[in-house]
Coordinates of C-alpha atoms and ligand atoms in Angstrom, one line a residue:
M1 CA 41.2 -34.4 -22.2
T2 CA 43.0 -35.6 -19.1
A3 CA 45.5 -34.5 -17.1
R4 CA 47.9 -36.3 -16.5
A5 CA 47.4 -37.8 -12.7
L6 CA 49.0 -36.4 -9.8
P7 CA 50.7 -37.8 -7.0
A8 CA 47.8 -38.5 -4.1
G9 CA 48.3 -35.8 -1.7
F10 CA 49.5 -33.2 -4.2
S11 CA 49.0 -29.8 -3.0
P12 CA 49.6 -27.1 -6.0
Y13 CA 51.4 -23.7 -4.6
V14 CA 49.2 -21.5 -2.6
W15 CA 49.7 -17.6 -2.4
A16 CA 49.9 -15.7 0.4
S17 CA 46.3 -13.0 0.3
T18 CA 47.2 -9.6 -0.7
A19 CA 46.5 -6.1 1.2
E20 CA 43.5 -5.5 -0.5
D21 CA 42.2 -9.5 0.2
V22 CA 43.4 -8.7 3.8
A23 CA 41.5 -5.4 3.6
A24 CA 38.6 -7.0 2.6
R25 CA 38.5 -9.6 5.2
R26 CA 38.9 -7.6 7.8
G27 CA 37.1 -4.1 7.7
L28 CA 40.0 -2.2 7.1
R29 CA 41.1 -0.3 4.1
P30 CA 43.9 -1.6 1.9
Q31 CA 46.3 1.5 3.7
E32 CA 46.2 -0.1 7.2
V33 CA 47.9 -3.4 6.2
I34 CA 51.5 -3.8 6.4
R35 CA 52.7 -7.2 5.0
F36 CA 55.4 -9.1 7.4
D37 CA 54.9 -11.9 5.2
A38 CA 56.2 -12.0 2.0
N39 CA 60.0 -12.1 2.6
V40 CA 60.5 -9.3 0.5
P41 CA 61.8 -5.6 1.4
P42 CA 59.5 -3.3 1.8
L43 CA 60.6 -1.5 -1.1
P44 CA 61.4 -1.6 -4.7
G45 CA 65.0 -1.4 -5.8
V46 CA 66.0 1.5 -7.6
P47 CA 66.0 0.2 -11.3
R48 CA 69.8 1.1 -12.6
I49 CA 69.5 2.0 -16.1
P50 CA 66.3 3.7 -17.3
V51 CA 62.8 1.6 -17.1
G52 CA 61.7 2.8 -20.3
E53 CA 64.6 1.8 -22.3
S54 CA 64.4 -1.6 -21.7
F55 CA 61.2 -1.6 -23.0
A56 CA 62.6 0.0 -26.6
R57 CA 62.0 -3.6 -28.6
L58 CA 58.9 -4.9 -27.4
N59 CA 58.5 -7.1 -31.1
E60 CA 61.4 -8.8 -31.1
Y61 CA 62.5 -11.8 -28.9
P62 CA 65.5 -11.9 -26.2
E63 CA 68.5 -13.2 -26.6
G64 CA 68.1 -15.8 -25.9
T65 CA 71.4 -17.2 -24.6
Y66 CA 70.9 -14.1 -21.7
R67 CA 74.4 -13.2 -22.8
E68 CA 74.2 -10.1 -20.6
L69 CA 72.1 -11.3 -18.1
R70 CA 75.2 -14.5 -17.5
E71 CA 77.4 -12.6 -17.6
A72 CA 76.3 -10.0 -14.6
A73 CA 75.4 -12.7 -12.9
A74 CA 78.5 -14.6 -13.2
G75 CA 80.4 -11.6 -12.3
Y76 CA 78.6 -11.0 -9.1
C77 CA 79.0 -14.1 -8.1
G78 CA 82.6 -14.8 -9.4
V79 CA 82.3 -17.3 -11.3
T80 CA 83.2 -17.7 -14.8
A81 CA 79.5 -17.8 -17.7
D82 CA 79.8 -21.5 -18.8
R83 CA 78.6 -21.9 -15.0
I84 CA 75.3 -20.1 -14.9
V85 CA 71.7 -21.0 -16.1
V86 CA 69.4 -18.2 -16.2
G87 CA 65.6 -18.5 -15.2
A88 CA 62.1 -16.6 -14.0
G89 CA 63.3 -16.5 -10.5
G90 CA 64.2 -18.9 -8.1
D91 CA 61.6 -20.9 -8.3
D92 CA 61.6 -20.8 -12.4
L93 CA 65.0 -23.0 -11.6
I94 CA 63.5 -25.2 -8.9
H95 CA 61.0 -26.4 -11.3
L96 CA 64.3 -26.9 -13.8
V97 CA 66.5 -28.7 -11.5
A98 CA 63.4 -31.1 -11.2
R99 CA 62.9 -31.6 -14.5
T100 CA 66.3 -32.0 -15.7
Y101 CA 67.7 -35.1 -12.2
L102 CA 64.1 -36.1 -11.0
G103 CA 61.4 -38.4 -12.2
P104 CA 59.3 -41.7 -12.1
G105 CA 61.8 -44.3 -10.1
R106 CA 63.5 -41.4 -8.7
T107 CA 63.7 -39.9 -5.4
A108 CA 64.5 -36.4 -3.6
A109 CA 64.9 -35.6 -0.3
I110 CA 63.5 -33.2 1.6
A111 CA 63.6 -31.7 5.4
P112 CA 60.8 -29.5 7.1
P113 CA 60.0 -27.5 7.5
T114 CA 60.9 -26.2 4.0
Y115 CA 59.6 -23.9 1.4
S116 CA 57.0 -25.8 -0.5
L117 CA 57.8 -25.8 -3.8
Y118 CA 60.7 -28.4 -3.5
G119 CA 57.7 -31.5 -2.6
I120 CA 55.4 -29.3 -5.6
A121 CA 58.1 -29.5 -8.6
S122 CA 59.2 -33.4 -7.6
A123 CA 56.0 -34.4 -6.9
L124 CA 55.0 -32.9 -10.6
E125 CA 57.8 -34.7 -12.1
G126 CA 56.8 -37.6 -10.4
A127 CA 59.5 -38.7 -8.5
E128 CA 59.2 -39.3 -4.4
T129 CA 60.3 -38.0 -1.6
T130 CA 62.0 -38.7 1.3
S131 CA 63.0 -37.1 4.2
E132 CA 66.5 -39.1 3.9
P133 CA 69.4 -38.3 2.1
D134 CA 71.3 -41.6 1.3
G135 CA 70.2 -42.8 -1.7
A136 CA 68.3 -39.3 -2.9
D137 CA 68.9 -38.1 -7.1
V138 CA 68.4 -34.8 -5.4
V139 CA 68.9 -32.8 -1.9
W140 CA 66.9 -30.3 -2.1
V141 CA 68.3 -27.6 1.0
C142 CA 67.4 -24.2 1.9
N143 CA 70.0 -22.5 3.4
P144 CA 69.6 -19.6 5.2
A145 CA 66.6 -22.1 5.4
N146 CA 63.0 -20.7 5.3
P147 CA 61.1 -20.8 7.4
T148 CA 63.3 -21.1 10.7
G149 CA 66.5 -18.8 9.3
T150 CA 69.4 -21.5 10.1
L151 CA 72.2 -20.7 8.4
T152 CA 74.1 -24.3 7.9
P153 CA 77.9 -23.7 7.1
P154 CA 78.9 -23.9 3.4
A155 CA 81.7 -26.4 4.4
E156 CA 78.8 -29.0 5.9
L157 CA 76.7 -29.3 2.4
A158 CA 79.8 -29.4 0.3
A159 CA 80.8 -32.5 2.3
L160 CA 77.8 -33.8 2.1
A161 CA 77.5 -33.2 -1.9
R162 CA 80.6 -35.3 -1.5
S163 CA 79.6 -38.5 0.1
L164 CA 76.2 -38.6 -2.2
P165 CA 78.0 -38.7 -5.3
D166 CA 75.4 -39.7 -7.4
A167 CA 72.9 -36.9 -6.0
I168 CA 72.2 -33.2 -7.2
V169 CA 72.9 -31.0 -3.8
A170 CA 70.6 -28.5 -4.5
V171 CA 71.0 -25.4 -2.5
D172 CA 68.8 -22.5 -2.6
E173 CA 70.3 -19.6 -1.5
A174 CA 67.5 -17.1 -2.1
Y175 CA 68.3 -14.8 1.2
V176 CA 72.0 -15.5 1.1
E177 CA 72.7 -12.3 1.0
Y178 CA 71.2 -11.5 4.5
A179 CA 73.8 -14.2 6.1
G180 CA 77.2 -12.5 5.9
E181 CA 80.3 -12.8 3.8
D182 CA 80.9 -17.2 3.2
A183 CA 77.9 -18.0 3.2
S184 CA 77.1 -19.2 -0.4
V185 CA 78.5 -22.3 -0.8
V186 CA 79.3 -21.2 -5.0
P187 CA 83.4 -20.7 -4.2
L188 CA 83.0 -24.4 -2.9
I189 CA 81.4 -25.6 -6.3
A190 CA 84.5 -25.9 -8.2
E191 CA 85.9 -28.7 -6.5
T192 CA 82.0 -30.5 -5.6
P193 CA 80.4 -30.8 -9.1
N194 CA 77.6 -32.5 -7.7
L195 CA 76.7 -28.9 -5.6
L196 CA 74.8 -26.5 -7.2
A197 CA 73.4 -22.6 -5.4
I198 CA 70.1 -21.3 -6.7
R199 CA 70.1 -17.7 -6.5
T200 CA 67.6 -14.8 -7.1
L201 CA 66.4 -11.2 -7.7
S202 CA 63.6 -11.3 -5.2
K203 CA 65.2 -10.8 -2.3
A204 CA 67.9 -8.6 -1.7
F205 CA 67.9 -6.7 -4.4
G206 CA 64.0 -5.6 -4.2
L207 CA 63.4 -7.0 -7.8
A208 CA 60.5 -9.6 -7.5
A209 CA 58.4 -8.9 -10.4
L210 CA 61.3 -8.5 -12.2
R211 CA 61.0 -12.4 -12.5
V212 CA 65.2 -12.7 -12.4
G213 CA 67.0 -16.0 -11.0
W214 CA 69.9 -17.9 -11.9
I215 CA 71.6 -21.5 -10.6
V216 CA 75.6 -21.4 -10.5
A217 CA 76.8 -24.5 -11.3
S218 CA 80.0 -26.9 -12.5
P219 CA 79.3 -26.7 -16.3
G220 CA 78.3 -29.9 -16.9
V221 CA 75.4 -30.1 -14.8
A222 CA 74.6 -25.9 -16.2
A223 CA 75.0 -27.2 -19.8
E224 CA 72.2 -29.9 -18.9
L225 CA 70.7 -28.1 -17.0
T226 CA 70.5 -25.6 -20.0
S227 CA 69.3 -28.2 -23.0
R228 CA 65.8 -28.4 -20.9
R229 CA 65.5 -25.1 -19.9
A230 CA 62.5 -23.0 -21.5
P231 CA 63.8 -21.6 -24.9
A232 CA 63.0 -17.6 -23.1
P233 CA 61.8 -17.5 -19.5
I234 CA 62.3 -13.7 -18.7
A235 CA 61.3 -11.1 -20.8
A236 CA 64.0 -8.8 -21.7
P237 CA 62.6 -5.8 -20.0
S238 CA 63.6 -8.0 -16.9
A239 CA 66.9 -10.1 -18.6
R240 CA 68.4 -6.2 -19.2
L241 CA 67.3 -4.3 -16.0
G242 CA 68.6 -7.7 -13.6
A243 CA 71.8 -7.6 -15.9
A244 CA 72.3 -4.4 -14.7
A245 CA 71.2 -4.2 -11.3
L246 CA 73.9 -7.4 -10.6
R247 CA 76.4 -5.4 -12.5
E248 CA 75.8 -2.3 -9.9
P249 CA 74.5 -4.2 -6.9
R250 CA 72.5 -2.4 -4.3
T251 CA 70.8 -4.2 -2.1
D252 CA 68.8 -3.6 1.2
V253 CA 70.9 -5.4 3.0
E254 CA 72.6 -3.3 6.2
Q255 CA 69.6 -1.8 7.5
T256 CA 67.6 -4.8 7.1
V257 CA 70.1 -6.7 9.1
A258 CA 70.5 -4.3 11.7
E259 CA 67.1 -4.2 11.8
R260 CA 65.9 -8.1 12.3
E261 CA 68.9 -7.9 15.4
R262 CA 67.3 -5.0 16.9
M263 CA 63.4 -7.1 16.9
R264 CA 65.3 -10.5 17.7
A265 CA 67.3 -8.5 21.1
A266 CA 63.8 -6.6 21.9
L267 CA 61.7 -10.5 21.0
L268 CA 64.0 -12.3 23.4
A269 CA 64.4 -9.6 26.0
A270 CA 59.9 -9.7 26.2
G271 CA 59.8 -13.5 26.6
W272 CA 59.5 -14.5 23.6
A273 CA 61.3 -17.4 21.5
C274 CA 63.0 -16.3 18.9
P275 CA 66.2 -18.8 17.7
P276 CA 69.4 -16.7 15.3
S277 CA 67.6 -16.0 11.9
A278 CA 70.5 -15.3 8.7
G279 CA 67.3 -13.9 6.3
N280 CA 65.3 -11.2 6.1
F281 CA 62.6 -12.3 9.2
L282 CA 63.0 -13.7 12.1
Y283 CA 60.7 -17.1 13.1
V284 CA 58.7 -16.8 16.7
P285 CA 57.9 -20.6 18.2
V286 CA 54.6 -19.9 19.4
D287 CA 52.0 -22.3 21.1
E288 CA 49.1 -21.2 18.6
P289 CA 50.5 -19.5 15.7
A290 CA 47.0 -19.2 14.2
A291 CA 45.2 -16.8 16.9
L292 CA 47.9 -14.6 17.5
A293 CA 48.6 -14.4 13.4
D294 CA 44.4 -13.5 13.2
R295 CA 44.7 -10.8 16.1
L296 CA 47.7 -9.6 14.3
E297 CA 46.0 -9.0 11.4
E298 CA 42.6 -7.7 12.4
Q299 CA 44.8 -4.4 13.3
G300 CA 46.5 -4.4 9.6
L301 CA 49.4 -6.3 10.9
V302 CA 50.1 -9.8 8.8
V303 CA 52.5 -12.1 9.3
R304 CA 53.4 -15.7 7.8
R305 CA 51.8 -18.7 9.9
V306 CA 53.8 -21.9 9.6
A307 CA 53.2 -24.9 11.8
G308 CA 54.1 -24.1 15.4
A309 CA 55.4 -20.5 14.4
I310 CA 54.3 -17.1 13.0
R311 CA 57.2 -15.7 10.4
I312 CA 58.0 -11.6 10.5
T313 CA 59.2 -9.8 7.7
V314 CA 61.5 -7.7 8.7
R315 CA 60.6 -4.0 7.2
L316 CA 61.8 -0.5 8.0
P317 CA 62.0 0.6 11.6
A318 CA 58.6 2.5 12.1
E319 CA 56.9 -0.6 11.0
N320 CA 58.3 -2.9 13.0
D321 CA 58.0 -0.9 16.2
R322 CA 54.1 -1.0 15.4
L323 CA 54.2 -5.1 15.2
L324 CA 56.6 -5.4 18.2
A325 CA 54.1 -2.9 20.5
A326 CA 51.3 -5.2 18.7
L327 CA 53.1 -8.5 20.6
G328 CA 53.4 -6.4 23.3
V329 CA 57.1 -6.5 22.9
P330 CA 59.1 -2.7 24.3
V331 CA 61.5 -1.2 21.8
E332 CA 64.3 0.2 22.2
P333 CA 64.4 2.8 19.5
S334 CA 66.6 2.0 16.2
R335 CA 69.2 4.5 14.8
R336 CA 67.4 4.7 11.7
R337 CA 65.5 7.8 11.7
S338 CA 62.2 6.3 11.1
A339 CA 58.6 7.4 11.0
L340 CA 54.7 5.4 10.1
V341 CA 51.9 8.3 9.8
V342 CA 48.6 6.2 9.0
R343 CA 45.9 8.7 9.1
T344 CA 42.0 6.5 8.2
T345 CA 38.5 8.0 7.9
S346 CA 35.8 6.0 7.0
E347 CA 36.4 7.0 3.5
T348 CA 39.3 7.9 3.2
A349 CA 43.0 6.1 4.6
L350 CA 46.9 7.4 3.8
R351 CA 49.6 6.0 5.0
V352 CA 52.9 7.2 4.8
S353 CA 56.0 4.8 5.8
L354 CA 59.5 6.8 5.4
S355 CA 63.1 6.0 6.4
L356 CA 65.7 8.6 6.5
E357 CA 68.5 6.2 6.5
G358 CA 67.4 5.4 3.2
Q359 CA 68.9 4.4 -0.2
G360 CA 66.4 6.3 -2.6
R361 CA 63.5 3.6 -2.6
S362 CA 59.3 4.6 -3.1
R363 CA 56.8 3.4 -3.9
I364 CA 54.0 5.9 -3.7
D365 CA 50.1 5.5 -5.2
T366 CA 48.1 8.8 -4.0
G367 CA 45.5 7.9 -7.3
V368 CA 47.2 11.1 -8.6
G369 CA 50.1 9.7 -10.9
F370 CA 51.4 13.4 -11.4
L371 CA 52.0 14.2 -7.8
D372 CA 53.3 10.2 -7.7
H373 CA 55.9 11.6 -9.8
L374 CA 57.4 14.6 -8.0
L375 CA 57.5 12.4 -4.6
A376 CA 59.3 10.0 -6.1
H377 CA 62.0 12.9 -7.0
V378 CA 61.6 13.7 -3.5
A379 CA 62.4 10.4 -2.1
F380 CA 65.3 9.5 -4.9
H381 CA 67.1 12.8 -4.1
G382 CA 66.7 13.3 0.0
G383 CA 68.3 8.9 -0.3
L384 CA 64.8 8.5 1.6
D385 CA 62.9 5.4 1.4
L386 CA 58.9 6.7 1.3
E387 CA 55.5 4.2 0.6
L388 CA 53.3 6.6 0.5
L389 CA 50.1 5.0 -0.5
A390 CA 46.7 6.8 -0.4
G391 CA 43.0 5.8 -1.0
G392 CA 39.2 6.4 -0.2
D393 CA 37.6 10.3 -1.8
L394 CA 41.2 10.8 -2.0
H395 CA 40.8 10.3 -5.2
V396 CA 37.6 12.1 -6.2
D397 CA 39.4 15.4 -5.3
E398 CA 42.9 16.1 -5.9
H399 CA 43.2 19.1 -4.1
H400 CA 42.7 17.2 -0.9
T401 CA 44.7 14.7 -1.7
A402 CA 48.0 16.3 -2.3
E403 CA 47.8 18.6 0.5
D404 CA 46.4 15.6 3.4
V405 CA 49.3 13.8 1.8
L406 CA 51.6 16.6 1.6
A407 CA 50.9 16.9 5.4
A408 CA 51.0 13.3 6.2
L409 CA 54.5 13.2 4.8
G410 CA 56.0 16.4 6.7
D411 CA 54.2 14.6 10.2
A412 CA 56.1 11.8 9.1
L413 CA 59.6 14.2 8.7
A414 CA 58.9 15.6 11.8
Q415 CA 58.2 12.7 13.8
A416 CA 61.2 10.5 11.7
L417 CA 63.4 14.0 13.2
G418 CA 63.0 12.9 16.7
D419 CA 64.5 15.5 18.8
R420 CA 66.6 16.6 16.0
A421 CA 69.9 16.1 17.9
G422 CA 73.2 16.1 15.6
V423 CA 71.7 16.8 11.9
T424 CA 73.2 19.1 10.3
R425 CA 70.3 20.8 9.7
Y426 CA 70.7 23.3 6.9
G427 CA 70.5 22.1 3.4
S428 CA 70.5 23.6 -0.1
A429 CA 69.9 22.7 -4.1
T430 CA 70.0 24.4 -7.2
V431 CA 68.8 22.0 -9.5
P432 CA 68.6 23.6 -13.6
M433 CA 66.8 20.7 -15.8
D434 CA 67.0 21.7 -19.0
E435 CA 65.6 25.4 -19.2
A436 CA 64.0 25.3 -15.8
R437 CA 65.5 26.1 -12.7
A438 CA 65.0 25.8 -9.3
T439 CA 67.1 26.5 -5.6
A440 CA 65.6 24.7 -2.8
A441 CA 67.0 26.0 1.2
V442 CA 65.1 24.1 4.1
D443 CA 66.0 24.4 8.2
L444 CA 65.1 22.2 10.6
V445 CA 65.1 24.3 13.2
R446 CA 61.7 24.4 14.6
R447 CA 60.3 27.4 13.6
P448 CA 57.8 26.4 10.7
H449 CA 57.9 28.8 7.5
A450 CA 56.9 28.5 4.4
E451 CA 58.5 30.5 0.7
V452 CA 57.8 28.9 -2.0
S453 CA 57.6 30.9 -5.3
L454 CA 56.9 28.7 -8.6
A455 CA 56.4 30.4 -11.5
F456 CA 54.5 28.5 -14.0
G457 CA 53.1 29.9 -17.7
D458 CA 49.9 28.0 -17.6
E459 CA 46.8 27.1 -14.7
R460 CA 47.3 23.7 -14.1
V461 CA 50.3 20.8 -14.6
G462 CA 50.3 17.7 -14.6
G463 CA 46.9 17.9 -14.2
L464 CA 47.2 19.9 -11.4
P465 CA 45.9 23.3 -10.2
V466 CA 49.3 25.2 -10.1
T467 CA 48.4 27.3 -7.1
L468 CA 47.3 23.7 -5.1
L469 CA 51.5 22.4 -5.5
A470 CA 52.3 25.4 -4.1
H471 CA 49.7 25.4 -1.6
A472 CA 50.9 21.2 -0.3
L473 CA 53.8 22.7 -0.6
E474 CA 53.4 25.0 2.0
R475 CA 51.9 22.4 4.5
F476 CA 54.6 19.9 4.3
A477 CA 56.3 22.0 5.9
M478 CA 54.1 23.7 8.8
Q479 CA 53.4 19.9 9.6
A480 CA 57.3 18.7 9.5
G481 CA 58.0 22.1 11.6
I482 CA 61.2 23.2 9.0
T483 CA 61.3 26.2 6.8
M484 CA 61.6 25.9 3.4
H485 CA 62.2 28.6 0.5
V486 CA 61.7 26.9 -2.8
E487 CA 62.2 28.6 -5.9
A488 CA 61.7 27.7 -9.2
A489 CA 61.1 29.0 -13.1
G490 CA 60.9 28.2 -16.6
T491 CA 58.8 27.9 -19.4
D492 CA 58.4 24.2 -19.1
D493 CA 55.4 23.6 -16.7
H494 CA 56.5 20.1 -15.9
H495 CA 60.1 20.7 -15.9
V496 CA 59.6 23.8 -13.3
A497 CA 57.9 21.5 -11.1
E498 CA 60.1 18.6 -11.3
A499 CA 63.4 20.4 -10.6
A500 CA 61.6 22.0 -7.6
F501 CA 60.8 18.6 -6.0
K502 CA 64.1 17.2 -6.6
A503 CA 65.8 20.2 -4.8
L504 CA 64.0 20.0 -2.5
G505 CA 64.8 16.0 -2.4
R506 CA 68.5 16.9 -2.1
A507 CA 68.0 20.3 0.3
L508 CA 66.3 17.4 2.9
G509 CA 68.6 15.0 2.4
E510 CA 71.3 17.6 3.0
A511 CA 70.1 19.1 5.9
V512 CA 68.7 15.2 7.7
A513 CA 71.9 14.2 8.1
A514 CA 73.9 13.2 10.5
G515 CA 76.2 16.5 11.2
G516 CA 78.2 15.4 14.0
D517 CA 77.8 15.4 17.4
A518 CA 76.9 18.9 18.6
V519 CA 73.6 19.9 17.9
R520 CA 74.1 23.9 15.6
S521 CA 71.8 26.1 16.8
T522 CA 72.7 29.0 19.0
K523 CA 69.7 28.1 21.1
G524 CA 71.0 24.1 22.6
Q525 CA 68.6 22.5 20.1
L526 CA 66.9 22.9 17.5
Ligands
LIG1 N1 63.3 -19.7 -1.9 C1 62.8 -19.4 -1.7 C2 63.4 -20.4 0.0 C3 61.8 -19.0 -1.4 O1 61.4 -18.1 -0.3 C4 61.5 -18.3 -2.6 C5 59.8 -16.4 -2.0 N2 59.0 -17.4 -2.2 C6 61.8 -18.3 -3.4 C7 63.3 -19.3 -3.9 C8 61.5 -17.9 -4.7 O2 61.9 -16.6 -5.3 P1 61.8 -16.3 -6.3 O3 60.7 -14.7 -6.8 O4 63.3 -15.8 -7.5 O5 61.2 -17.4 -8.1

């Protein structure tokens, strides 16, 4: 069997290396690798509906018109649902636009450097590519542009579309949420029917794994696209979770934009070139991008190599500081309190990235599932952003894992709190969970003390010895340098543990919150 011939010079889409690949290549542990190359937020978006519910009807096909998702996307974009076409991420929709408007004898206009998929999708349909919009059938525009971060005013793109009435001007707005108000062409589509916008949940929403994207187009273009769409491109659980996210949008835009500007100012002050960026990344032109990227990668800091530049995805403040330090850039501390703790031996590796001004997002992989679950509660209920990865022979013995992980989390909290000025200082919470009830109280004054009383019925909970949980919590308080009381009791041990960690999360969230200018201690400082 011979496949249809590909155009000369065709090269397929290439994925960046995973953290595991980079680690293997550089003799590092995966937990030491921090990816600044993927242009996705460092932590997953928090699902707005229970994930489990979305998987309840796995025997059934998705509802094929995706009405719920289209209506949610329409509401989010301020248009009607007949203008929305859904697909499995922006990538799927780029292919759909190419399939609908390109083919042999047709031409696509592409202005490099840009996202590689425009060229790939155009070539796969047998179209020619050119850099000249005049006479093209499809003009691909990435706005804000990947990799440069440049934003073209939407009115200019609408004017371009009006000057090319026989072409489709396809504006890929994957990063538009980071570009501020009025950056999208969406409001201009009503008067410019050959203009369309490609949008996604993969970037600002932090939901790239769901593979959900949508196009906003004029009703005629939307109908053409829909008639060529695959019958069910989005998995039903993704469509449900995606619709919920769009109805209640929660993005990382504010923190990421603040970090982007802080990093850019620091890079410029240190003499690096760094043009303004409207995305969640910075574009840094350099003479030898490969050599620089290699040098960073040896330290576990992975940046994207592009022609004549490196591209840096904005992450949590303490992680960004690590990268800036590797570039020799002195930094002004972020106003967001954050910490990065990396601890490695030849056998084990552990990384904690913590941000106190977070959104309750977490990615926790310690090798002990129940511990991951409990720590996710602390992050969620404390409004903290937390990435906590542990690997190596930590897996062999849950005792060491639990203790080391909680100790490192305590270190991270101490680091993020800095001089502890301006915090609320005290926090407390009582959390019931069915029959169980837990109370936690913390004081951030530097008097490390822990009173932990968890009344379990059995000797183990969630696979962990019950004594270990109390012990690990004590280590947390000692390392964090805080006073902490946690009490919990009930008849279901699982509930007891969960309630305890939820209460601790809430108490911590309250205590670390800004509490005004005054340091609330008779000693003048905490
Ligand atoms: N467009 C651009 C410009 C991108 O950088 C990316 C990320 N690779 C995508 C689209 C793909 O987005 P999605 O995850 O929605 O397919």
